[in-house]
């Protein structure tokens, strides 16, 4: 150790992540002190219930329910409570009392990050949050520091492990959406409220953080377009596989210019078709990966565990050591860079490709009609695949009075899969709406974006 002083570390929360952070701070005390250059002393752990049974055995005398008092005496406050309040008030109190902060709280940073970073900047404090996106995977510091001299063009990321687990089961084992969700729930992959994962809220919070960092801009969670995976069927997954794709829930952040040529940021979360030879296609189970495309560095992929108590604790402890090193070096915290201050554009400004699966009338002139609808919206067809519809075959086989009475049995249909060239999402969405309204279209079976090609 190069210094005999110590830094007082206050831990807020001793749950899945906090319990391991406390254990590792105690077990690896001397090693961490040697690396940081200063002793990191865990002075207390604030929880709701000091008598609660815990997965990790920790000294009883460290526990308190008085978070406010604990914060006042700390140099570094590690917030691992989660949620908005009281986590936000505790973090602001810590900054106000001169402490630096480590947090893994993506929900809080996505909603109130700007306020927290501004408070820290006013007093020269640090707020580190490596665990907030993709848990154990180092991605915050690479974006904030390592790529600070580059020009990030785009990020495609799998940042929600439970939905990746569900989609991966459907793809590899042929599970239905319901069965895959049930297994994910049984294995504890899903949050207590599964809609946070399944409907993309968790991924959208992480997308907001990634987009802000990558483009030096404040991106609020409300600025992230969000679609979940609940509408994805096994049929979609199998059809994607036949075409050489896998379906992933992607968090995407990219630079785009809108129709007026104004450069801005597009941040969105939605299921997408990813080519099977893309690095993200090989991210299986509950793992996460962040694929960064930078002007000078080219493509980079960060991969690993996106959740888990001990895995996430690794990222938290890295932040604690970094803060300790800066304490020793002296000076004020670096703070967040929002210098670019770009506008956040709506999903309509994004450029993407669609794969549209339609049930259409099988009669002369239909293809020309549908191609005309697409062309009139500025959407160009790249691929077209037609097959005789299973629905048609069964319609003629089933002697249903209702069907026969309505004349539907005589109506030959085909399945048409249209792959488009790249176009504005607004144009593609308008084209799908017009296709759905066409007399030639029986139904729109699925619409999926193709990303990463
Ligand atoms: P848990 O729910 O397991 O633990 C929360 C802890 O906070 C508990 O110890 C609880 O106390 C304590 N707590 C709750 N409310 C209060 C309060 N009002 N005052 C004091 N303490 C309180 O959460 P996790 O450990 O899973 O997550 C912590 C953070 O890390 C969250 O922001 C989460 O998003 C983030 N994160 C989690 C990951 C994971 O894999 N779990 C991955 C990446 C990030 P008590 O024990 O007494 O109930
Ligand atoms: N619910 C999250 C996930 C946990 O499935 O990835 C980690 O943030």
XYZ file of C-alpha atoms and ligand atoms in Angstrom:
509
model
C 0.000 0.000 0.000
C 1.222 3.426 -0.898
C -1.037 5.242 1.586
C -1.916 4.629 5.216
C -5.196 6.515 5.090
C -8.477 4.799 4.342
C -11.687 5.509 2.506
C -14.979 4.799 4.265
C -17.333 2.811 2.048
C -21.057 2.835 2.881
C -23.192 0.189 1.209
C -26.911 0.742 0.649
C -28.575 -2.632 0.041
C -27.375 -6.171 0.713
C -29.567 -8.134 -1.678
C -28.555 -10.179 -4.728
C -25.729 -7.788 -5.693
C -25.038 -5.866 -2.469
C -24.452 -9.046 -0.453
C -21.601 -10.080 -2.758
C -20.166 -6.554 -2.867
C -19.962 -6.560 0.941
C -18.462 -10.057 1.036
C -15.800 -9.258 -1.574
C -14.913 -5.921 0.084
C -14.290 -7.812 3.323
C -12.662 -10.977 1.909
C -10.392 -9.154 -0.546
C -9.699 -6.149 1.650
C -5.915 -6.266 1.488
C -5.741 -7.070 -2.219
C -8.163 -4.251 -3.079
C -6.179 -1.852 -0.869
C -2.997 -2.786 -2.714
C -4.636 -2.181 -6.074
C -6.382 1.037 -5.082
C -3.397 2.331 -3.152
C -5.612 3.051 -0.145
C -7.596 0.963 2.328
C -11.286 0.550 1.407
C -13.138 0.078 4.684
C -16.746 -1.070 4.664
C -18.212 1.007 7.490
C -21.855 -0.055 7.288
C -24.660 -1.608 5.266
C -28.105 0.001 5.158
C -31.040 -2.342 4.570
C -34.779 -2.407 5.214
C -34.699 -5.253 7.711
C -31.501 -5.973 9.669
C -32.867 -9.386 10.676
C -33.722 -10.561 7.170
C -32.234 -13.924 6.144
C -29.462 -13.334 3.603
C -27.812 -15.550 1.000
C -24.398 -14.167 1.995
C -23.224 -14.336 5.608
C -22.061 -10.881 6.764
C -21.090 -9.411 10.187
C -24.292 -8.380 11.995
C -22.677 -5.249 13.469
C -22.364 -3.703 9.978
C -26.129 -3.589 9.418
C -28.330 -0.567 10.018
C -31.660 0.789 8.861
C -30.388 4.364 9.254
C -29.126 5.046 5.751
C -29.038 8.834 6.236
C -26.532 8.694 9.120
C -24.420 6.072 7.339
C -24.202 8.265 4.217
C -23.066 11.323 6.190
C -19.862 9.657 7.349
C -18.870 8.055 4.044
C -16.295 8.818 1.335
C -17.840 6.411 -1.157
C -21.542 5.463 -1.156
C -22.489 2.315 -3.067
C -26.206 2.320 -3.877
C -27.613 -1.152 -4.575
C -31.198 -0.693 -3.437
C -32.699 -0.227 -6.884
C -35.798 1.733 -7.973
C -36.303 5.484 -7.847
C -36.929 6.333 -4.190
C -35.312 6.345 -1.701
C -32.299 5.536 -3.934
C -32.389 8.955 -5.630
C -32.589 10.925 -2.361
C -29.791 8.854 -0.863
C -27.530 9.423 -3.881
C -28.196 13.183 -3.864
C -27.535 13.253 -0.109
C -24.259 11.406 -0.636
C -23.170 13.866 -3.338
C -24.248 16.754 -1.113
C -22.137 15.481 1.761
C -19.028 15.244 -0.434
C -19.022 11.502 -1.161
C -18.529 9.839 -4.528
C -21.184 7.378 -5.662
C -21.288 3.940 -7.253
C -24.644 2.606 -8.408
C -26.033 -0.207 -10.544
C -29.421 1.452 -10.801
C -30.369 1.655 -14.487
C -33.970 2.620 -13.736
C -32.847 5.644 -11.727
C -30.148 6.757 -14.174
C -32.444 6.412 -17.184
C -35.086 8.585 -15.519
C -33.031 11.020 -13.443
C -29.443 10.635 -14.646
C -29.185 14.243 -15.859
C -30.193 15.614 -12.445
C -27.803 13.307 -10.596
C -24.850 14.012 -12.910
C -25.506 17.762 -12.690
C -25.507 17.587 -8.880
C -22.223 15.654 -8.963
C -20.652 18.090 -11.426
C -21.510 21.065 -9.185
C -19.359 19.670 -6.372
C -16.809 17.750 -8.444
C -18.029 14.326 -7.283
C -17.937 11.112 -9.341
C -20.911 8.897 -10.157
C -19.816 5.527 -11.519
C -22.330 2.996 -12.824
C -20.582 0.176 -14.696
C -23.120 -2.359 -13.339
C -26.131 -0.459 -14.662
C -25.848 -1.818 -18.221
C -24.999 -5.440 -18.996
C -23.896 -6.055 -15.368
C -20.464 -7.744 -15.431
C -19.537 -6.635 -18.958
C -17.232 -3.609 -19.019
C -19.081 -1.276 -21.383
C -19.637 2.015 -19.547
C -15.957 2.811 -19.119
C -15.017 1.658 -22.639
C -17.629 4.063 -24.010
C -16.817 6.866 -21.589
C -13.010 6.578 -21.644
C -11.554 4.128 -24.159
C -13.692 5.347 -27.068
C -13.698 9.008 -26.029
C -11.375 9.804 -28.937
C -13.423 7.948 -31.516
C -16.717 8.616 -33.240
C -19.300 5.976 -32.311
C -21.706 5.423 -35.182
C -23.984 2.761 -33.818
C -24.575 0.352 -30.964
C -26.550 -2.868 -31.355
C -26.937 -4.588 -28.013
C -28.532 -7.526 -26.290
C -28.917 -6.041 -22.814
C -31.765 -8.074 -21.391
C -30.729 -11.592 -20.465
C -34.152 -13.035 -19.722
C -35.679 -12.153 -23.107
C -32.548 -13.446 -24.820
C -32.981 -16.681 -22.873
C -36.643 -16.926 -23.975
C -35.957 -16.230 -27.670
C -32.951 -18.557 -27.611
C -35.067 -21.416 -26.209
C -37.653 -20.860 -28.939
C -34.917 -20.906 -31.584
C -32.854 -23.818 -30.297
C -35.423 -26.072 -28.614
C -38.638 -25.146 -30.428
C -40.382 -23.920 -27.268
C -43.513 -21.820 -27.660
C -43.361 -18.277 -26.236
C -45.512 -19.396 -23.276
C -43.320 -22.429 -22.484
C -40.069 -20.465 -22.785
C -41.428 -17.724 -20.499
C -42.519 -20.316 -17.941
C -39.019 -21.869 -17.854
C -37.397 -18.410 -17.578
C -39.689 -17.597 -14.655
C -38.961 -20.928 -12.930
C -35.208 -20.355 -13.262
C -35.476 -16.849 -11.773
C -34.350 -15.089 -14.959
C -37.338 -12.750 -15.112
C -37.817 -9.722 -12.862
C -40.525 -9.942 -10.162
C -42.684 -8.027 -12.664
C -41.936 -9.924 -15.917
C -43.392 -7.154 -18.080
C -40.259 -5.089 -17.281
C -38.259 -7.649 -19.246
C -40.792 -9.011 -21.741
C -42.156 -5.635 -22.842
C -38.684 -4.110 -23.173
C -38.745 -1.551 -20.313
C -35.490 -2.845 -18.776
C -33.740 -2.823 -22.159
C -35.066 0.672 -22.917
C -33.542 2.028 -19.693
C -30.199 0.513 -20.658
C -30.543 1.814 -24.237
C -31.035 5.348 -22.884
C -27.820 5.083 -20.862
C -25.813 3.628 -23.766
C -27.117 6.199 -26.248
C -26.300 9.083 -23.909
C -22.753 7.863 -23.376
C -22.043 6.979 -26.983
C -23.302 10.269 -28.392
C -22.383 12.658 -25.552
C -25.995 13.672 -25.187
C -28.725 13.381 -22.564
C -31.136 10.677 -23.741
C -34.177 10.249 -21.459
C -35.841 6.826 -21.186
C -38.984 8.425 -22.661
C -36.992 9.144 -25.831
C -36.393 5.437 -26.449
C -38.887 3.743 -28.769
C -39.886 0.468 -27.099
C -41.451 -2.780 -28.343
C -41.278 -6.054 -26.406
C -41.181 -9.684 -27.490
C -44.675 -10.795 -26.464
C -45.985 -10.753 -30.055
C -43.214 -13.068 -31.322
C -44.476 -16.547 -32.170
C -42.683 -19.823 -32.749
C -43.787 -19.486 -36.382
C -41.888 -16.176 -36.607
C -38.787 -17.795 -35.092
C -38.938 -20.780 -37.470
C -39.597 -18.634 -40.517
C -36.641 -16.424 -39.518
C -34.400 -19.476 -39.202
C -35.389 -20.738 -42.674
C -34.401 -17.342 -44.070
C -31.031 -17.363 -42.276
C -31.930 -15.084 -39.365
C -32.372 -15.308 -35.605
C -34.763 -13.055 -33.681
C -33.149 -11.001 -30.892
C -34.478 -8.204 -28.701
C -32.079 -5.412 -29.628
C -31.308 -2.123 -27.948
C -30.131 0.165 -30.735
C -28.530 3.575 -30.498
C -27.338 5.303 -33.628
C -26.637 8.625 -35.229
C -29.302 9.583 -37.747
C -30.194 12.678 -39.674
C -33.914 13.430 -39.996
C -35.692 14.544 -43.186
C -34.532 18.105 -42.565
C -30.929 16.888 -42.341
C -30.662 17.570 -38.597
C -28.199 15.154 -37.049
C -29.509 13.450 -33.935
C -29.739 10.224 -31.992
C -32.126 7.341 -32.531
C -32.575 5.027 -29.535
C -34.916 2.097 -29.782
C -35.675 -1.362 -28.427
C -37.536 -3.926 -30.487
C -37.285 -7.514 -31.662
C -35.200 -7.728 -34.816
C -33.978 -10.242 -37.363
C -30.219 -10.676 -37.089
C -28.299 -12.619 -39.715
C -26.946 -15.888 -38.352
C -23.375 -14.932 -39.231
C -23.552 -11.681 -37.214
C -21.649 -11.885 -33.869
C -24.847 -11.058 -31.950
C -26.530 -14.189 -33.337
C -24.185 -16.355 -31.272
C -25.222 -14.791 -27.958
C -27.117 -17.624 -26.297
C -29.011 -18.165 -23.063
C -29.114 -15.307 -20.576
C -25.931 -13.650 -21.809
C -25.612 -10.053 -22.952
C -23.485 -8.475 -25.672
C -22.882 -4.943 -26.862
C -21.756 -4.530 -30.471
C -20.225 -1.099 -31.067
C -19.468 0.319 -34.507
C -16.947 3.156 -34.237
C -15.454 5.171 -37.082
C -11.808 4.479 -36.303
C -11.946 1.345 -34.137
C -14.385 -0.440 -36.433
C -16.669 -3.116 -34.967
C -16.121 -4.130 -31.332
C -18.063 -6.692 -29.334
C -18.355 -6.822 -25.530
C -19.841 -10.097 -24.283
C -20.605 -11.842 -20.997
C -22.944 -12.141 -18.024
C -25.635 -9.479 -18.008
C -26.977 -10.340 -14.556
C -26.198 -12.260 -11.371
C -25.168 -11.178 -7.898
C -21.480 -12.024 -7.902
C -20.971 -11.144 -11.572
C -22.526 -7.718 -11.070
C -20.467 -7.214 -7.897
C -17.339 -7.407 -10.073
C -18.407 -4.276 -11.966
C -19.353 -2.465 -8.747
C -15.982 -3.200 -7.134
C -14.138 -2.024 -10.252
C -15.930 1.303 -9.855
C -15.030 1.501 -6.159
C -11.339 0.927 -6.920
C -11.397 3.513 -9.739
C -12.917 6.110 -7.440
C -10.345 5.324 -4.745
C -7.508 5.852 -7.230
C -8.913 9.235 -8.204
C -9.200 10.198 -4.533
C -5.500 9.513 -4.197
C -4.642 11.409 -7.372
C -6.740 14.356 -6.193
C -8.762 16.808 -8.269
C -12.422 16.860 -9.176
C -14.401 14.108 -10.889
C -14.404 13.895 -14.651
C -18.186 14.031 -14.994
C -20.429 13.055 -17.875
C -19.823 14.446 -21.347
C -23.022 15.815 -22.868
C -21.171 18.270 -25.079
C -22.804 17.139 -28.325
C -26.327 17.820 -26.990
C -27.948 16.181 -30.017
C -31.726 16.003 -30.462
C -33.334 12.594 -29.913
C -35.239 11.709 -33.058
C -38.420 9.576 -33.073
C -38.383 6.019 -34.484
C -39.729 7.309 -37.817
C -36.354 8.906 -38.585
C -34.460 5.631 -38.184
C -33.396 3.816 -41.349
C -34.017 0.108 -41.300
C -35.261 -2.807 -43.380
C -38.485 -4.741 -42.917
C -39.403 -8.358 -43.526
C -43.162 -8.398 -44.054
C -45.129 -11.642 -44.125
C -48.566 -11.364 -45.734
C -51.467 -13.645 -46.538
C -52.598 -12.435 -49.983
C -55.105 -13.297 -52.700
C -53.511 -15.625 -55.219
C -54.678 -13.968 -58.434
C -53.110 -12.081 -61.350
C -52.052 -8.510 -60.654
C -51.650 -8.831 -56.874
C -47.851 -8.619 -56.883
C -47.923 -5.512 -59.064
C -50.543 -3.927 -56.808
C -48.546 -4.571 -53.643
C -45.263 -3.447 -55.212
C -47.073 -0.256 -56.242
C -48.222 0.372 -52.654
C -44.633 0.026 -51.430
C -43.188 2.151 -54.230
C -45.681 4.961 -53.596
C -44.281 5.198 -50.013
C -40.704 5.221 -51.272
C -40.059 1.640 -50.181
C -38.120 -0.589 -52.528
C -38.473 -4.387 -52.567
C -35.249 -6.364 -52.168
C -36.562 -9.942 -51.948
C -39.877 -11.602 -52.624
C -40.880 -15.110 -51.721
C -44.251 -16.695 -52.395
C -45.615 -20.015 -51.217
C -49.026 -21.598 -51.368
C -50.661 -20.856 -48.080
C -51.314 -23.605 -45.533
C -54.440 -21.627 -44.666
C -55.599 -22.010 -48.269
C -55.058 -25.759 -48.231
C -56.936 -26.198 -44.973
C -59.698 -23.819 -46.063
C -60.465 -26.043 -49.020
C -60.209 -29.186 -46.918
C -62.513 -28.056 -44.111
C -66.173 -28.175 -44.992
C -67.227 -25.324 -42.744
C -70.740 -23.983 -43.334
C -69.640 -20.484 -42.316
C -66.708 -20.460 -44.691
C -68.703 -21.924 -47.554
C -71.595 -19.505 -46.990
C -69.290 -16.494 -47.149
C -67.584 -17.763 -50.276
C -64.180 -17.621 -48.553
C -63.421 -21.267 -49.458
C -63.223 -20.285 -53.131
C -60.689 -17.559 -52.479
C -57.167 -18.894 -53.215
C -54.499 -17.341 -51.044
C -50.713 -17.408 -50.868
C -48.126 -16.416 -48.303
C -45.918 -13.600 -49.497
C -42.741 -12.615 -47.685
C -41.363 -9.243 -48.755
C -37.869 -8.124 -47.764
C -37.379 -4.395 -48.253
C -34.359 -2.266 -48.938
C -33.407 0.245 -46.283
C -35.909 3.069 -45.795
C -37.120 5.436 -43.085
C -39.111 3.588 -40.444
C -41.939 6.096 -40.938
C -42.164 5.169 -44.640
C -42.019 1.457 -43.877
C -44.734 1.724 -41.217
C -46.958 3.708 -43.591
C -46.390 1.103 -46.306
C -47.413 -1.738 -43.956
C -50.543 0.188 -42.987
C -51.445 0.617 -46.663
C -50.739 -3.066 -47.393
C -53.009 -4.087 -44.516
C -55.798 -1.926 -45.953
C -55.488 -3.416 -49.462
C -58.278 -5.722 -50.701
C -55.579 -8.080 -51.971
C -54.226 -8.665 -48.457
C -56.043 -11.140 -46.245
C -53.845 -10.535 -43.227
C -50.460 -9.189 -42.169
C -48.852 -12.150 -40.428
C -45.754 -10.472 -39.102
C -43.554 -7.444 -39.569
C -39.991 -7.569 -38.282
C -37.099 -5.190 -38.721
C -33.804 -6.529 -40.068
C -30.787 -5.085 -38.239
C -27.044 -5.467 -38.338
C -26.764 -6.534 -41.959
P -32.367 -6.794 -4.317
O -33.828 -6.547 -4.360
O -31.882 -8.194 -4.263
O -31.748 -6.050 -3.037
C -32.181 -4.761 -2.654
C -31.539 -4.417 -1.327
O -31.908 -3.092 -1.002
C -32.000 -5.286 -0.147
O -30.927 -5.606 0.685
C -32.981 -4.403 0.597
O -33.019 -4.582 1.997
C -32.422 -3.040 0.319
N -33.436 -2.011 0.388
C -34.610 -1.949 -0.271
N -35.273 -0.835 0.087
C -34.504 -0.188 0.974
C -34.644 1.003 1.720
N -35.738 1.757 1.602
N -33.641 1.360 2.566
C -32.539 0.604 2.700
N -32.355 -0.546 2.012
C -33.334 -0.928 1.176
O -31.731 -6.006 -5.543
P -30.478 -6.418 -6.445
O -29.311 -6.652 -5.576
O -30.874 -7.472 -7.424
O -30.267 -5.111 -7.329
C -29.655 -3.952 -6.773
C -29.393 -2.959 -7.911
O -28.486 -3.531 -8.834
C -30.635 -2.570 -8.711
O -30.538 -1.220 -9.090
C -30.545 -3.465 -9.946
O -31.186 -2.922 -11.077
C -29.041 -3.502 -10.146
N -28.581 -4.654 -10.908
C -28.942 -5.904 -10.527
C -28.516 -7.004 -11.239
C -28.855 -8.392 -10.805
O -28.445 -9.336 -11.495
N -29.573 -8.582 -9.695
C -27.687 -6.853 -12.465
C -27.314 -5.481 -12.746
C -27.780 -4.428 -12.001
P -33.537 -5.942 2.679
O -32.472 -6.943 2.336
O -33.597 -5.659 4.119
O -34.839 -6.234 2.056
N -33.882 -8.412 -15.789
C -32.586 -8.117 -16.249
C -32.257 -9.056 -17.420
C -31.577 -8.278 -15.126
O -33.037 -9.975 -17.722
O -31.245 -8.872 -18.074
C -30.296 -7.529 -15.339
O -30.485 -6.160 -15.443
